[in-house]
Every structure is written in C-alpha cells, then in structure tokens.
Amino acid sequence: MRFADRLDAAEQLARALQAWRGRHPLVLAIPRGALPMGRLLADRLHGELDVVLVRKLRSPFSPEYAIGAIDELGWAYVAPYAHAAGADDAYIEREKREQLQVLRERRARYTPGRPAVDPSGRVVIVVDDGLATGATMLAALHAVRAHGPQRLVCAVPVASPEAIELVRPHADEVVCLATPPDFQAVGQFYRTFGQVDDEEAIALLRAAGQGATPLPP
C-alpha cells in the first residue's frame, strides 16, 4: 500500500475509524508530521484536535533511528537494543535532557496560554503518519493512559510489524492500514512526504482552537 500524501492516508484512516464518528473523540497528533492528518481526522469524525508531545531518543550514530522516546513529564522508553546501537547510559541521559528541553519549548510555542486538552474519560485517538520502531507512539500512549481515557486508540496508516507488536499492549485498539514485511522507512509508503514545519503546525492548532471552517467532505 502506498499513499499519495498524508491527507490521503488520513482520509483512509478516517474511513477505518468511522465507529467513533459523532462520539466527539479527542484526536491527539504526534507533531509535526501527523498534525495535518489529525486536523482532517478530527473534522471527519466530528472530534477535537490537540497534540501529544513526545520526542524520540536518537541513536548516537544515526539520528533518524530511534533508540527510545520521552514524554513531557520525563517518562522514557529505552529500547532493549539501545546499547547495541552505541548509546551508553551517559549518552542516554544527555539525550533525555536535550529532548525534554525541546518538548518544553514546543509546548510553549504550540499551545501558549492554555493547558493541553484533558483526555480523561474520553475516546482518544493518537495518530502518527507511520511507525518505524514504535518508540514515540509507545511514549505517547503511555502519556495519555496516565490521564484515564475512556478508550485509547492508536491510529496509523503504516507500520513495521515489530512496531505494531510493541505498541499493541498499550492501546485498547490499534488501527493500522498496512504492516508491510519489507518496511524500511515511513517515507517509502508515501509518494509525497514533505516536512511539516513549526509554523504550519502552530497554524493548524490555532485554527482548530478557534473553530476553523471544516474541511470539505
């Protein structure tokens, strides 16, 4: 399966999530790539959009490769292969501090003047544009679960089989459109996979908070 772009992937996810349409789900997007997807999903499902802020912990020799992830409160998942990837304990602690600072800066920029939307007692759909290792999604699910949602749904267009198995125990429901055995990187399953910058992310959140005009059906 290959998607034209993130919005195409979100349209297909929305169809797979129709059971939650009209239940006012809280759609939490993992920035930055998933924010355009989250906006479309929230619109299609008549829900509410916000972000869940997590950051991957980067491998020392391959920054795109996650050896774990951390949430805003400092809880971290460290993958069992982290040391084999060249990350000793001192490196991991430095990386945690650095990524936690990035998260604090992002929260200040993304949702200034308001707290995160409370997920307690709600149907919460956590969305990302794909899972390679699953580390960031695991951290996101852990962060949301701590607030007592009624039901916690992980929604992604594509993931490696290993990533899905990692996150499955941490969600009440996993919706994934494809788990190809030849998975190498999320971007290989999109014809267009451009970067989403901070300005676009902030604009999407601001528009959602101000009751932006719904996307056309």
PDB file of C-alpha atoms in Angstrom:
ATOM      1  CA  MET A   1       0.000   0.000   0.000  1.00  0.00           C
ATOM      2  CA  ARG A   2       1.248   3.460  -0.927  1.00  0.00           C
ATOM      3  CA  PHE A   3      -0.383   6.788  -0.089  1.00  0.00           C
ATOM      4  CA  ALA A   4      -0.414   9.918  -2.228  1.00  0.00           C
ATOM      5  CA  ASP A   5       0.367  12.074   0.819  1.00  0.00           C
ATOM      6  CA  ARG A   6      -0.540  12.432   4.492  1.00  0.00           C
ATOM      7  CA  LEU A   7      -4.044  13.727   3.740  1.00  0.00           C
ATOM      8  CA  ASP A   8      -4.761  10.717   1.542  1.00  0.00           C
ATOM      9  CA  ALA A   9      -3.598   8.482   4.388  1.00  0.00           C
ATOM     10  CA  ALA A  10      -5.796  10.387   6.852  1.00  0.00           C
ATOM     11  CA  GLU A  11      -8.860  10.007   4.611  1.00  0.00           C
ATOM     12  CA  GLN A  12      -8.337   6.256   4.563  1.00  0.00           C
ATOM     13  CA  LEU A  13      -7.805   6.178   8.328  1.00  0.00           C
ATOM     14  CA  ALA A  14     -10.990   8.192   8.824  1.00  0.00           C
ATOM     15  CA  ARG A  15     -12.973   5.523   6.999  1.00  0.00           C
ATOM     16  CA  ALA A  16     -11.445   2.847   9.224  1.00  0.00           C
ATOM     17  CA  LEU A  17     -12.355   4.885  12.333  1.00  0.00           C
ATOM     18  CA  GLN A  18     -15.997   5.579  11.445  1.00  0.00           C
ATOM     19  CA  ALA A  19     -17.195   3.787  14.591  1.00  0.00           C
ATOM     20  CA  TRP A  20     -16.060   6.856  16.555  1.00  0.00           C
ATOM     21  CA  ARG A  21     -17.738   9.435  14.321  1.00  0.00           C
ATOM     22  CA  GLY A  22     -20.084  11.608  16.329  1.00  0.00           C
ATOM     23  CA  ARG A  23     -18.638  10.447  19.674  1.00  0.00           C
ATOM     24  CA  HIS A  24     -16.607  13.686  19.897  1.00  0.00           C
ATOM     25  CA  PRO A  25     -13.271  11.853  20.070  1.00  0.00           C
ATOM     26  CA  LEU A  26     -10.141  13.701  21.090  1.00  0.00           C
ATOM     27  CA  VAL A  27      -7.639  13.332  18.250  1.00  0.00           C
ATOM     28  CA  LEU A  28      -4.084  13.747  19.511  1.00  0.00           C
ATOM     29  CA  ALA A  29      -1.497  14.158  16.774  1.00  0.00           C
ATOM     30  CA  ILE A  30       2.197  13.486  17.276  1.00  0.00           C
ATOM     31  CA  PRO A  31       3.986  16.543  15.850  1.00  0.00           C
ATOM     32  CA  ARG A  32       4.856  17.540  13.453  1.00  0.00           C
ATOM     33  CA  GLY A  33       4.031  15.254  10.552  1.00  0.00           C
ATOM     34  CA  ALA A  34       0.771  13.948  11.955  1.00  0.00           C
ATOM     35  CA  LEU A  35      -0.820  17.351  12.576  1.00  0.00           C
ATOM     36  CA  PRO A  36      -2.360  17.771   9.094  1.00  0.00           C
ATOM     37  CA  MET A  37      -3.673  14.223   9.456  1.00  0.00           C
ATOM     38  CA  GLY A  38      -5.066  14.963  12.894  1.00  0.00           C
ATOM     39  CA  ARG A  39      -6.875  18.046  11.628  1.00  0.00           C
ATOM     40  CA  LEU A  40      -8.582  16.029   8.896  1.00  0.00           C
ATOM     41  CA  LEU A  41      -9.445  13.154  11.239  1.00  0.00           C
ATOM     42  CA  ALA A  42     -10.929  15.481  13.852  1.00  0.00           C
ATOM     43  CA  ASP A  43     -13.061  17.074  11.148  1.00  0.00           C
ATOM     44  CA  ARG A  44     -14.235  13.816   9.596  1.00  0.00           C
ATOM     45  CA  LEU A  45     -15.048  12.242  12.970  1.00  0.00           C
ATOM     46  CA  HIS A  46     -16.605  15.416  14.452  1.00  0.00           C
ATOM     47  CA  GLY A  47     -13.942  15.451  17.128  1.00  0.00           C
ATOM     48  CA  GLU A  48     -11.419  17.777  18.735  1.00  0.00           C
ATOM     49  CA  LEU A  49      -7.761  18.233  17.803  1.00  0.00           C
ATOM     50  CA  ASP A  50      -4.760  18.662  20.073  1.00  0.00           C
ATOM     51  CA  VAL A  51      -1.188  17.403  20.281  1.00  0.00           C
ATOM     52  CA  VAL A  52       0.556  14.837  22.410  1.00  0.00           C
ATOM     53  CA  LEU A  53       4.181  15.888  22.725  1.00  0.00           C
ATOM     54  CA  VAL A  54       6.832  13.196  22.669  1.00  0.00           C
ATOM     55  CA  ARG A  55      10.306  13.026  21.184  1.00  0.00           C
ATOM     56  CA  LYS A  56      12.392  10.144  20.006  1.00  0.00           C
ATOM     57  CA  LEU A  57      15.725   9.469  21.635  1.00  0.00           C
ATOM     58  CA  ARG A  58      18.224   9.472  18.791  1.00  0.00           C
ATOM     59  CA  SER A  59      20.877   6.891  18.114  1.00  0.00           C
ATOM     60  CA  PRO A  60      24.330   8.490  18.517  1.00  0.00           C
ATOM     61  CA  PHE A  61      25.446   7.321  15.073  1.00  0.00           C
ATOM     62  CA  SER A  62      22.159   7.602  13.154  1.00  0.00           C
ATOM     63  CA  PRO A  63      19.980  10.475  14.398  1.00  0.00           C
ATOM     64  CA  GLU A  64      16.948   9.352  12.370  1.00  0.00           C
ATOM     65  CA  TYR A  65      16.959   5.995  14.159  1.00  0.00           C
ATOM     66  CA  ALA A  66      15.091   5.886  17.479  1.00  0.00           C
ATOM     67  CA  ILE A  67      16.580   4.082  20.449  1.00  0.00           C
ATOM     68  CA  GLY A  68      13.614   5.148  22.580  1.00  0.00           C
ATOM     69  CA  ALA A  69      11.333   8.084  23.279  1.00  0.00           C
ATOM     70  CA  ILE A  70      10.424  10.530  26.040  1.00  0.00           C
ATOM     71  CA  ASP A  71       7.238  12.363  27.035  1.00  0.00           C
ATOM     72  CA  GLU A  72       6.709  15.830  28.517  1.00  0.00           C
ATOM     73  CA  LEU A  73       6.887  14.626  32.106  1.00  0.00           C
ATOM     74  CA  GLY A  74      10.217  12.910  31.557  1.00  0.00           C
ATOM     75  CA  TRP A  75       8.994   9.322  31.364  1.00  0.00           C
ATOM     76  CA  ALA A  76      11.142   7.497  28.827  1.00  0.00           C
ATOM     77  CA  TYR A  77      11.073   4.234  26.971  1.00  0.00           C
ATOM     78  CA  VAL A  78      14.558   2.964  26.150  1.00  0.00           C
ATOM     79  CA  ALA A  79      14.673   0.173  23.593  1.00  0.00           C
ATOM     80  CA  PRO A  80      16.477  -3.040  24.550  1.00  0.00           C
ATOM     81  CA  TYR A  81      18.832  -2.556  21.593  1.00  0.00           C
ATOM     82  CA  ALA A  82      19.907   0.951  22.658  1.00  0.00           C
ATOM     83  CA  HIS A  83      23.321  -0.107  23.989  1.00  0.00           C
ATOM     84  CA  ALA A  84      23.971  -2.261  20.926  1.00  0.00           C
ATOM     85  CA  ALA A  85      23.256   0.844  18.826  1.00  0.00           C
ATOM     86  CA  GLY A  86      26.130   2.636  20.583  1.00  0.00           C
ATOM     87  CA  ALA A  87      24.233   4.515  23.301  1.00  0.00           C
ATOM     88  CA  ASP A  88      25.778   4.131  26.745  1.00  0.00           C
ATOM     89  CA  ASP A  89      23.999   5.258  29.912  1.00  0.00           C
ATOM     90  CA  ALA A  90      25.647   8.693  29.946  1.00  0.00           C
ATOM     91  CA  TYR A  91      24.634   9.347  26.330  1.00  0.00           C
ATOM     92  CA  ILE A  92      21.037   8.269  27.039  1.00  0.00           C
ATOM     93  CA  GLU A  93      20.764  10.645  29.995  1.00  0.00           C
ATOM     94  CA  ARG A  94      22.123  13.549  27.925  1.00  0.00           C
ATOM     95  CA  GLU A  95      19.727  12.745  25.116  1.00  0.00           C
ATOM     96  CA  LYS A  96      16.791  12.631  27.532  1.00  0.00           C
ATOM     97  CA  ARG A  97      17.665  16.082  28.878  1.00  0.00           C
ATOM     98  CA  GLU A  98      18.072  17.539  25.392  1.00  0.00           C
ATOM     99  CA  GLN A  99      14.787  16.156  24.074  1.00  0.00           C
ATOM    100  CA  LEU A 100      12.907  17.143  27.217  1.00  0.00           C
ATOM    101  CA  GLN A 101      14.043  20.729  26.655  1.00  0.00           C
ATOM    102  CA  VAL A 102      12.776  20.560  23.063  1.00  0.00           C
ATOM    103  CA  LEU A 103       9.408  19.365  24.371  1.00  0.00           C
ATOM    104  CA  ARG A 104       9.173  22.267  26.816  1.00  0.00           C
ATOM    105  CA  GLU A 105       9.931  24.734  24.035  1.00  0.00           C
ATOM    106  CA  ARG A 106       7.356  23.139  21.757  1.00  0.00           C
ATOM    107  CA  ARG A 107       4.634  23.219  24.388  1.00  0.00           C
ATOM    108  CA  ALA A 108       5.300  26.919  24.917  1.00  0.00           C
ATOM    109  CA  ARG A 109       5.081  27.567  21.173  1.00  0.00           C
ATOM    110  CA  TYR A 110       2.273  25.197  20.208  1.00  0.00           C
ATOM    111  CA  THR A 111      -0.298  25.863  22.932  1.00  0.00           C
ATOM    112  CA  PRO A 112       0.616  29.171  24.577  1.00  0.00           C
ATOM    113  CA  GLY A 113      -1.738  30.355  27.245  1.00  0.00           C
ATOM    114  CA  ARG A 114      -3.693  27.142  27.604  1.00  0.00           C
ATOM    115  CA  PRO A 115      -3.129  23.674  29.045  1.00  0.00           C
ATOM    116  CA  ALA A 116      -3.293  20.523  26.984  1.00  0.00           C
ATOM    117  CA  VAL A 117      -6.844  19.253  26.413  1.00  0.00           C
ATOM    118  CA  ASP A 118      -7.745  16.806  29.186  1.00  0.00           C
ATOM    119  CA  PRO A 119      -8.192  13.260  27.799  1.00  0.00           C
ATOM    120  CA  SER A 120      -9.737  11.807  30.970  1.00  0.00           C
ATOM    121  CA  GLY A 121     -12.971   9.923  30.359  1.00  0.00           C
ATOM    122  CA  ARG A 122     -12.848  10.457  26.592  1.00  0.00           C
ATOM    123  CA  VAL A 123     -12.315   8.387  23.489  1.00  0.00           C
ATOM    124  CA  VAL A 124      -8.788   9.371  22.483  1.00  0.00           C
ATOM    125  CA  ILE A 125      -7.268   8.630  19.086  1.00  0.00           C
ATOM    126  CA  VAL A 126      -3.491   9.045  18.930  1.00  0.00           C
ATOM    127  CA  VAL A 127      -2.357   9.444  15.332  1.00  0.00           C
ATOM    128  CA  ASP A 128       1.016   9.428  13.608  1.00  0.00           C
ATOM    129  CA  ASP A 129       1.992   9.225   9.948  1.00  0.00           C
ATOM    130  CA  GLY A 130       3.700   5.861  10.452  1.00  0.00           C
ATOM    131  CA  LEU A 131       5.672   3.751  12.896  1.00  0.00           C
ATOM    132  CA  ALA A 132       9.209   2.582  12.253  1.00  0.00           C
ATOM    133  CA  THR A 133      10.326   1.457  15.714  1.00  0.00           C
ATOM    134  CA  GLY A 134       7.112   2.384  17.548  1.00  0.00           C
ATOM    135  CA  ALA A 135       9.036   4.169  20.310  1.00  0.00           C
ATOM    136  CA  THR A 136       7.372   7.583  20.003  1.00  0.00           C
ATOM    137  CA  MET A 137       3.886   6.081  19.783  1.00  0.00           C
ATOM    138  CA  LEU A 138       4.565   3.972  22.854  1.00  0.00           C
ATOM    139  CA  ALA A 139       5.601   7.092  24.804  1.00  0.00           C
ATOM    140  CA  ALA A 140       2.522   8.941  23.554  1.00  0.00           C
ATOM    141  CA  LEU A 141       0.169   6.138  24.577  1.00  0.00           C
ATOM    142  CA  HIS A 142       1.826   5.933  27.980  1.00  0.00           C
ATOM    143  CA  ALA A 143       1.426   9.696  28.495  1.00  0.00           C
ATOM    144  CA  VAL A 144      -2.273   9.645  27.548  1.00  0.00           C
ATOM    145  CA  ARG A 145      -3.080   6.493  29.530  1.00  0.00           C
ATOM    146  CA  ALA A 146      -1.889   8.216  32.699  1.00  0.00           C
ATOM    147  CA  HIS A 147      -4.851  10.623  32.371  1.00  0.00           C
ATOM    148  CA  GLY A 148      -7.528   7.905  32.331  1.00  0.00           C
ATOM    149  CA  PRO A 149      -9.137   7.988  28.873  1.00  0.00           C
ATOM    150  CA  GLN A 150     -12.329   6.007  28.366  1.00  0.00           C
ATOM    151  CA  ARG A 151     -10.787   4.284  25.353  1.00  0.00           C
ATOM    152  CA  LEU A 152      -7.341   4.715  23.839  1.00  0.00           C
ATOM    153  CA  VAL A 153      -6.916   4.139  20.116  1.00  0.00           C
ATOM    154  CA  CYS A 154      -3.634   4.042  18.188  1.00  0.00           C
ATOM    155  CA  ALA A 155      -4.187   5.019  14.543  1.00  0.00           C
ATOM    156  CA  VAL A 156      -1.510   4.905  11.846  1.00  0.00           C
ATOM    157  CA  PRO A 157      -1.533   4.339   8.089  1.00  0.00           C
ATOM    158  CA  VAL A 158       1.547   2.110   8.023  1.00  0.00           C
ATOM    159  CA  ALA A 159       3.948   0.478  10.454  1.00  0.00           C
ATOM    160  CA  SER A 160       6.607  -2.153  10.677  1.00  0.00           C
ATOM    161  CA  PRO A 161       5.289  -5.440  12.085  1.00  0.00           C
ATOM    162  CA  GLU A 162       7.687  -5.073  15.025  1.00  0.00           C
ATOM    163  CA  ALA A 163       6.391  -1.596  15.875  1.00  0.00           C
ATOM    164  CA  ILE A 164       2.773  -2.741  15.922  1.00  0.00           C
ATOM    165  CA  GLU A 165       3.619  -5.577  18.295  1.00  0.00           C
ATOM    166  CA  LEU A 166       5.448  -3.115  20.559  1.00  0.00           C
ATOM    167  CA  VAL A 167       2.538  -0.676  20.876  1.00  0.00           C
ATOM    168  CA  ARG A 168      -0.400  -3.099  20.798  1.00  0.00           C
ATOM    169  CA  PRO A 169      -0.380  -3.857  24.567  1.00  0.00           C
ATOM    170  CA  HIS A 170      -0.523  -0.127  25.345  1.00  0.00           C
ATOM    171  CA  ALA A 171      -3.727   0.692  23.417  1.00  0.00           C
ATOM    172  CA  ASP A 172      -7.294  -0.546  23.682  1.00  0.00           C
ATOM    173  CA  GLU A 173      -7.487  -0.611  19.896  1.00  0.00           C
ATOM    174  CA  VAL A 174      -4.909  -0.422  17.111  1.00  0.00           C
ATOM    175  CA  VAL A 175      -5.960   0.703  13.637  1.00  0.00           C
ATOM    176  CA  CYS A 176      -3.168   0.251  11.103  1.00  0.00           C
ATOM    177  CA  LEU A 177      -3.883   0.059   7.382  1.00  0.00           C
ATOM    178  CA  ALA A 178      -0.700  -1.783   6.398  1.00  0.00           C
ATOM    179  CA  THR A 179       2.188  -3.650   8.051  1.00  0.00           C
ATOM    180  CA  PRO A 180       4.419  -4.482   5.075  1.00  0.00           C
ATOM    181  CA  PRO A 181       7.164  -7.053   5.706  1.00  0.00           C
ATOM    182  CA  ASP A 182       9.614  -5.023   3.593  1.00  0.00           C
ATOM    183  CA  PHE A 183       9.255  -1.930   5.823  1.00  0.00           C
ATOM    184  CA  GLN A 184      12.400   0.222   5.880  1.00  0.00           C
ATOM    185  CA  ALA A 185      11.171   3.782   6.499  1.00  0.00           C
ATOM    186  CA  VAL A 186       7.820   5.548   6.791  1.00  0.00           C
ATOM    187  CA  GLY A 187       8.504   7.779   3.802  1.00  0.00           C
ATOM    188  CA  GLN A 188       8.772   4.873   1.365  1.00  0.00           C
ATOM    189  CA  PHE A 189       4.992   4.415   1.570  1.00  0.00           C
ATOM    190  CA  TYR A 190       4.138   7.992   0.504  1.00  0.00           C
ATOM    191  CA  ARG A 191       4.519   9.499  -2.948  1.00  0.00           C
ATOM    192  CA  THR A 192       4.773  12.946  -1.305  1.00  0.00           C
ATOM    193  CA  PHE A 193       6.225  13.113   2.197  1.00  0.00           C
ATOM    194  CA  GLY A 194       7.342  16.677   2.785  1.00  0.00           C
ATOM    195  CA  GLN A 195       8.352  18.155   6.112  1.00  0.00           C
ATOM    196  CA  VAL A 196       5.739  19.873   8.280  1.00  0.00           C
ATOM    197  CA  ASP A 197       7.389  22.881   9.906  1.00  0.00           C
ATOM    198  CA  ASP A 198       6.586  24.547  13.219  1.00  0.00           C
ATOM    199  CA  GLU A 199       4.729  27.415  11.552  1.00  0.00           C
ATOM    200  CA  GLU A 200       2.294  25.046   9.813  1.00  0.00           C
ATOM    201  CA  ALA A 201       1.863  23.012  12.997  1.00  0.00           C
ATOM    202  CA  ILE A 202       1.082  26.112  15.044  1.00  0.00           C
ATOM    203  CA  ALA A 203      -1.357  27.391  12.410  1.00  0.00           C
ATOM    204  CA  LEU A 204      -3.254  24.084  12.406  1.00  0.00           C
ATOM    205  CA  LEU A 205      -3.584  24.105  16.180  1.00  0.00           C
ATOM    206  CA  ARG A 206      -4.589  27.753  16.273  1.00  0.00           C
ATOM    207  CA  ALA A 207      -7.232  27.199  13.619  1.00  0.00           C
ATOM    208  CA  ALA A 208      -8.610  24.159  15.429  1.00  0.00           C
ATOM    209  CA  GLY A 209      -8.787  26.082  18.690  1.00  0.00           C
ATOM    210  CA  GLN A 210     -10.632  28.942  17.016  1.00  0.00           C
ATOM    211  CA  GLY A 211     -13.228  26.774  15.322  1.00  0.00           C
ATOM    212  CA  ALA A 212     -11.798  26.800  11.822  1.00  0.00           C
ATOM    213  CA  THR A 213     -14.018  26.160   8.840  1.00  0.00           C
ATOM    214  CA  PRO A 214     -14.406  22.364   8.420  1.00  0.00           C
ATOM    215  CA  LEU A 215     -12.613  20.703   5.568  1.00  0.00           C
ATOM    216  CA  PRO A 216     -14.873  19.861   2.612  1.00  0.00           C
ATOM    217  CA  PRO A 217     -16.328  16.310   2.652  1.00  0.00           C
TER     218      PRO A 217
END
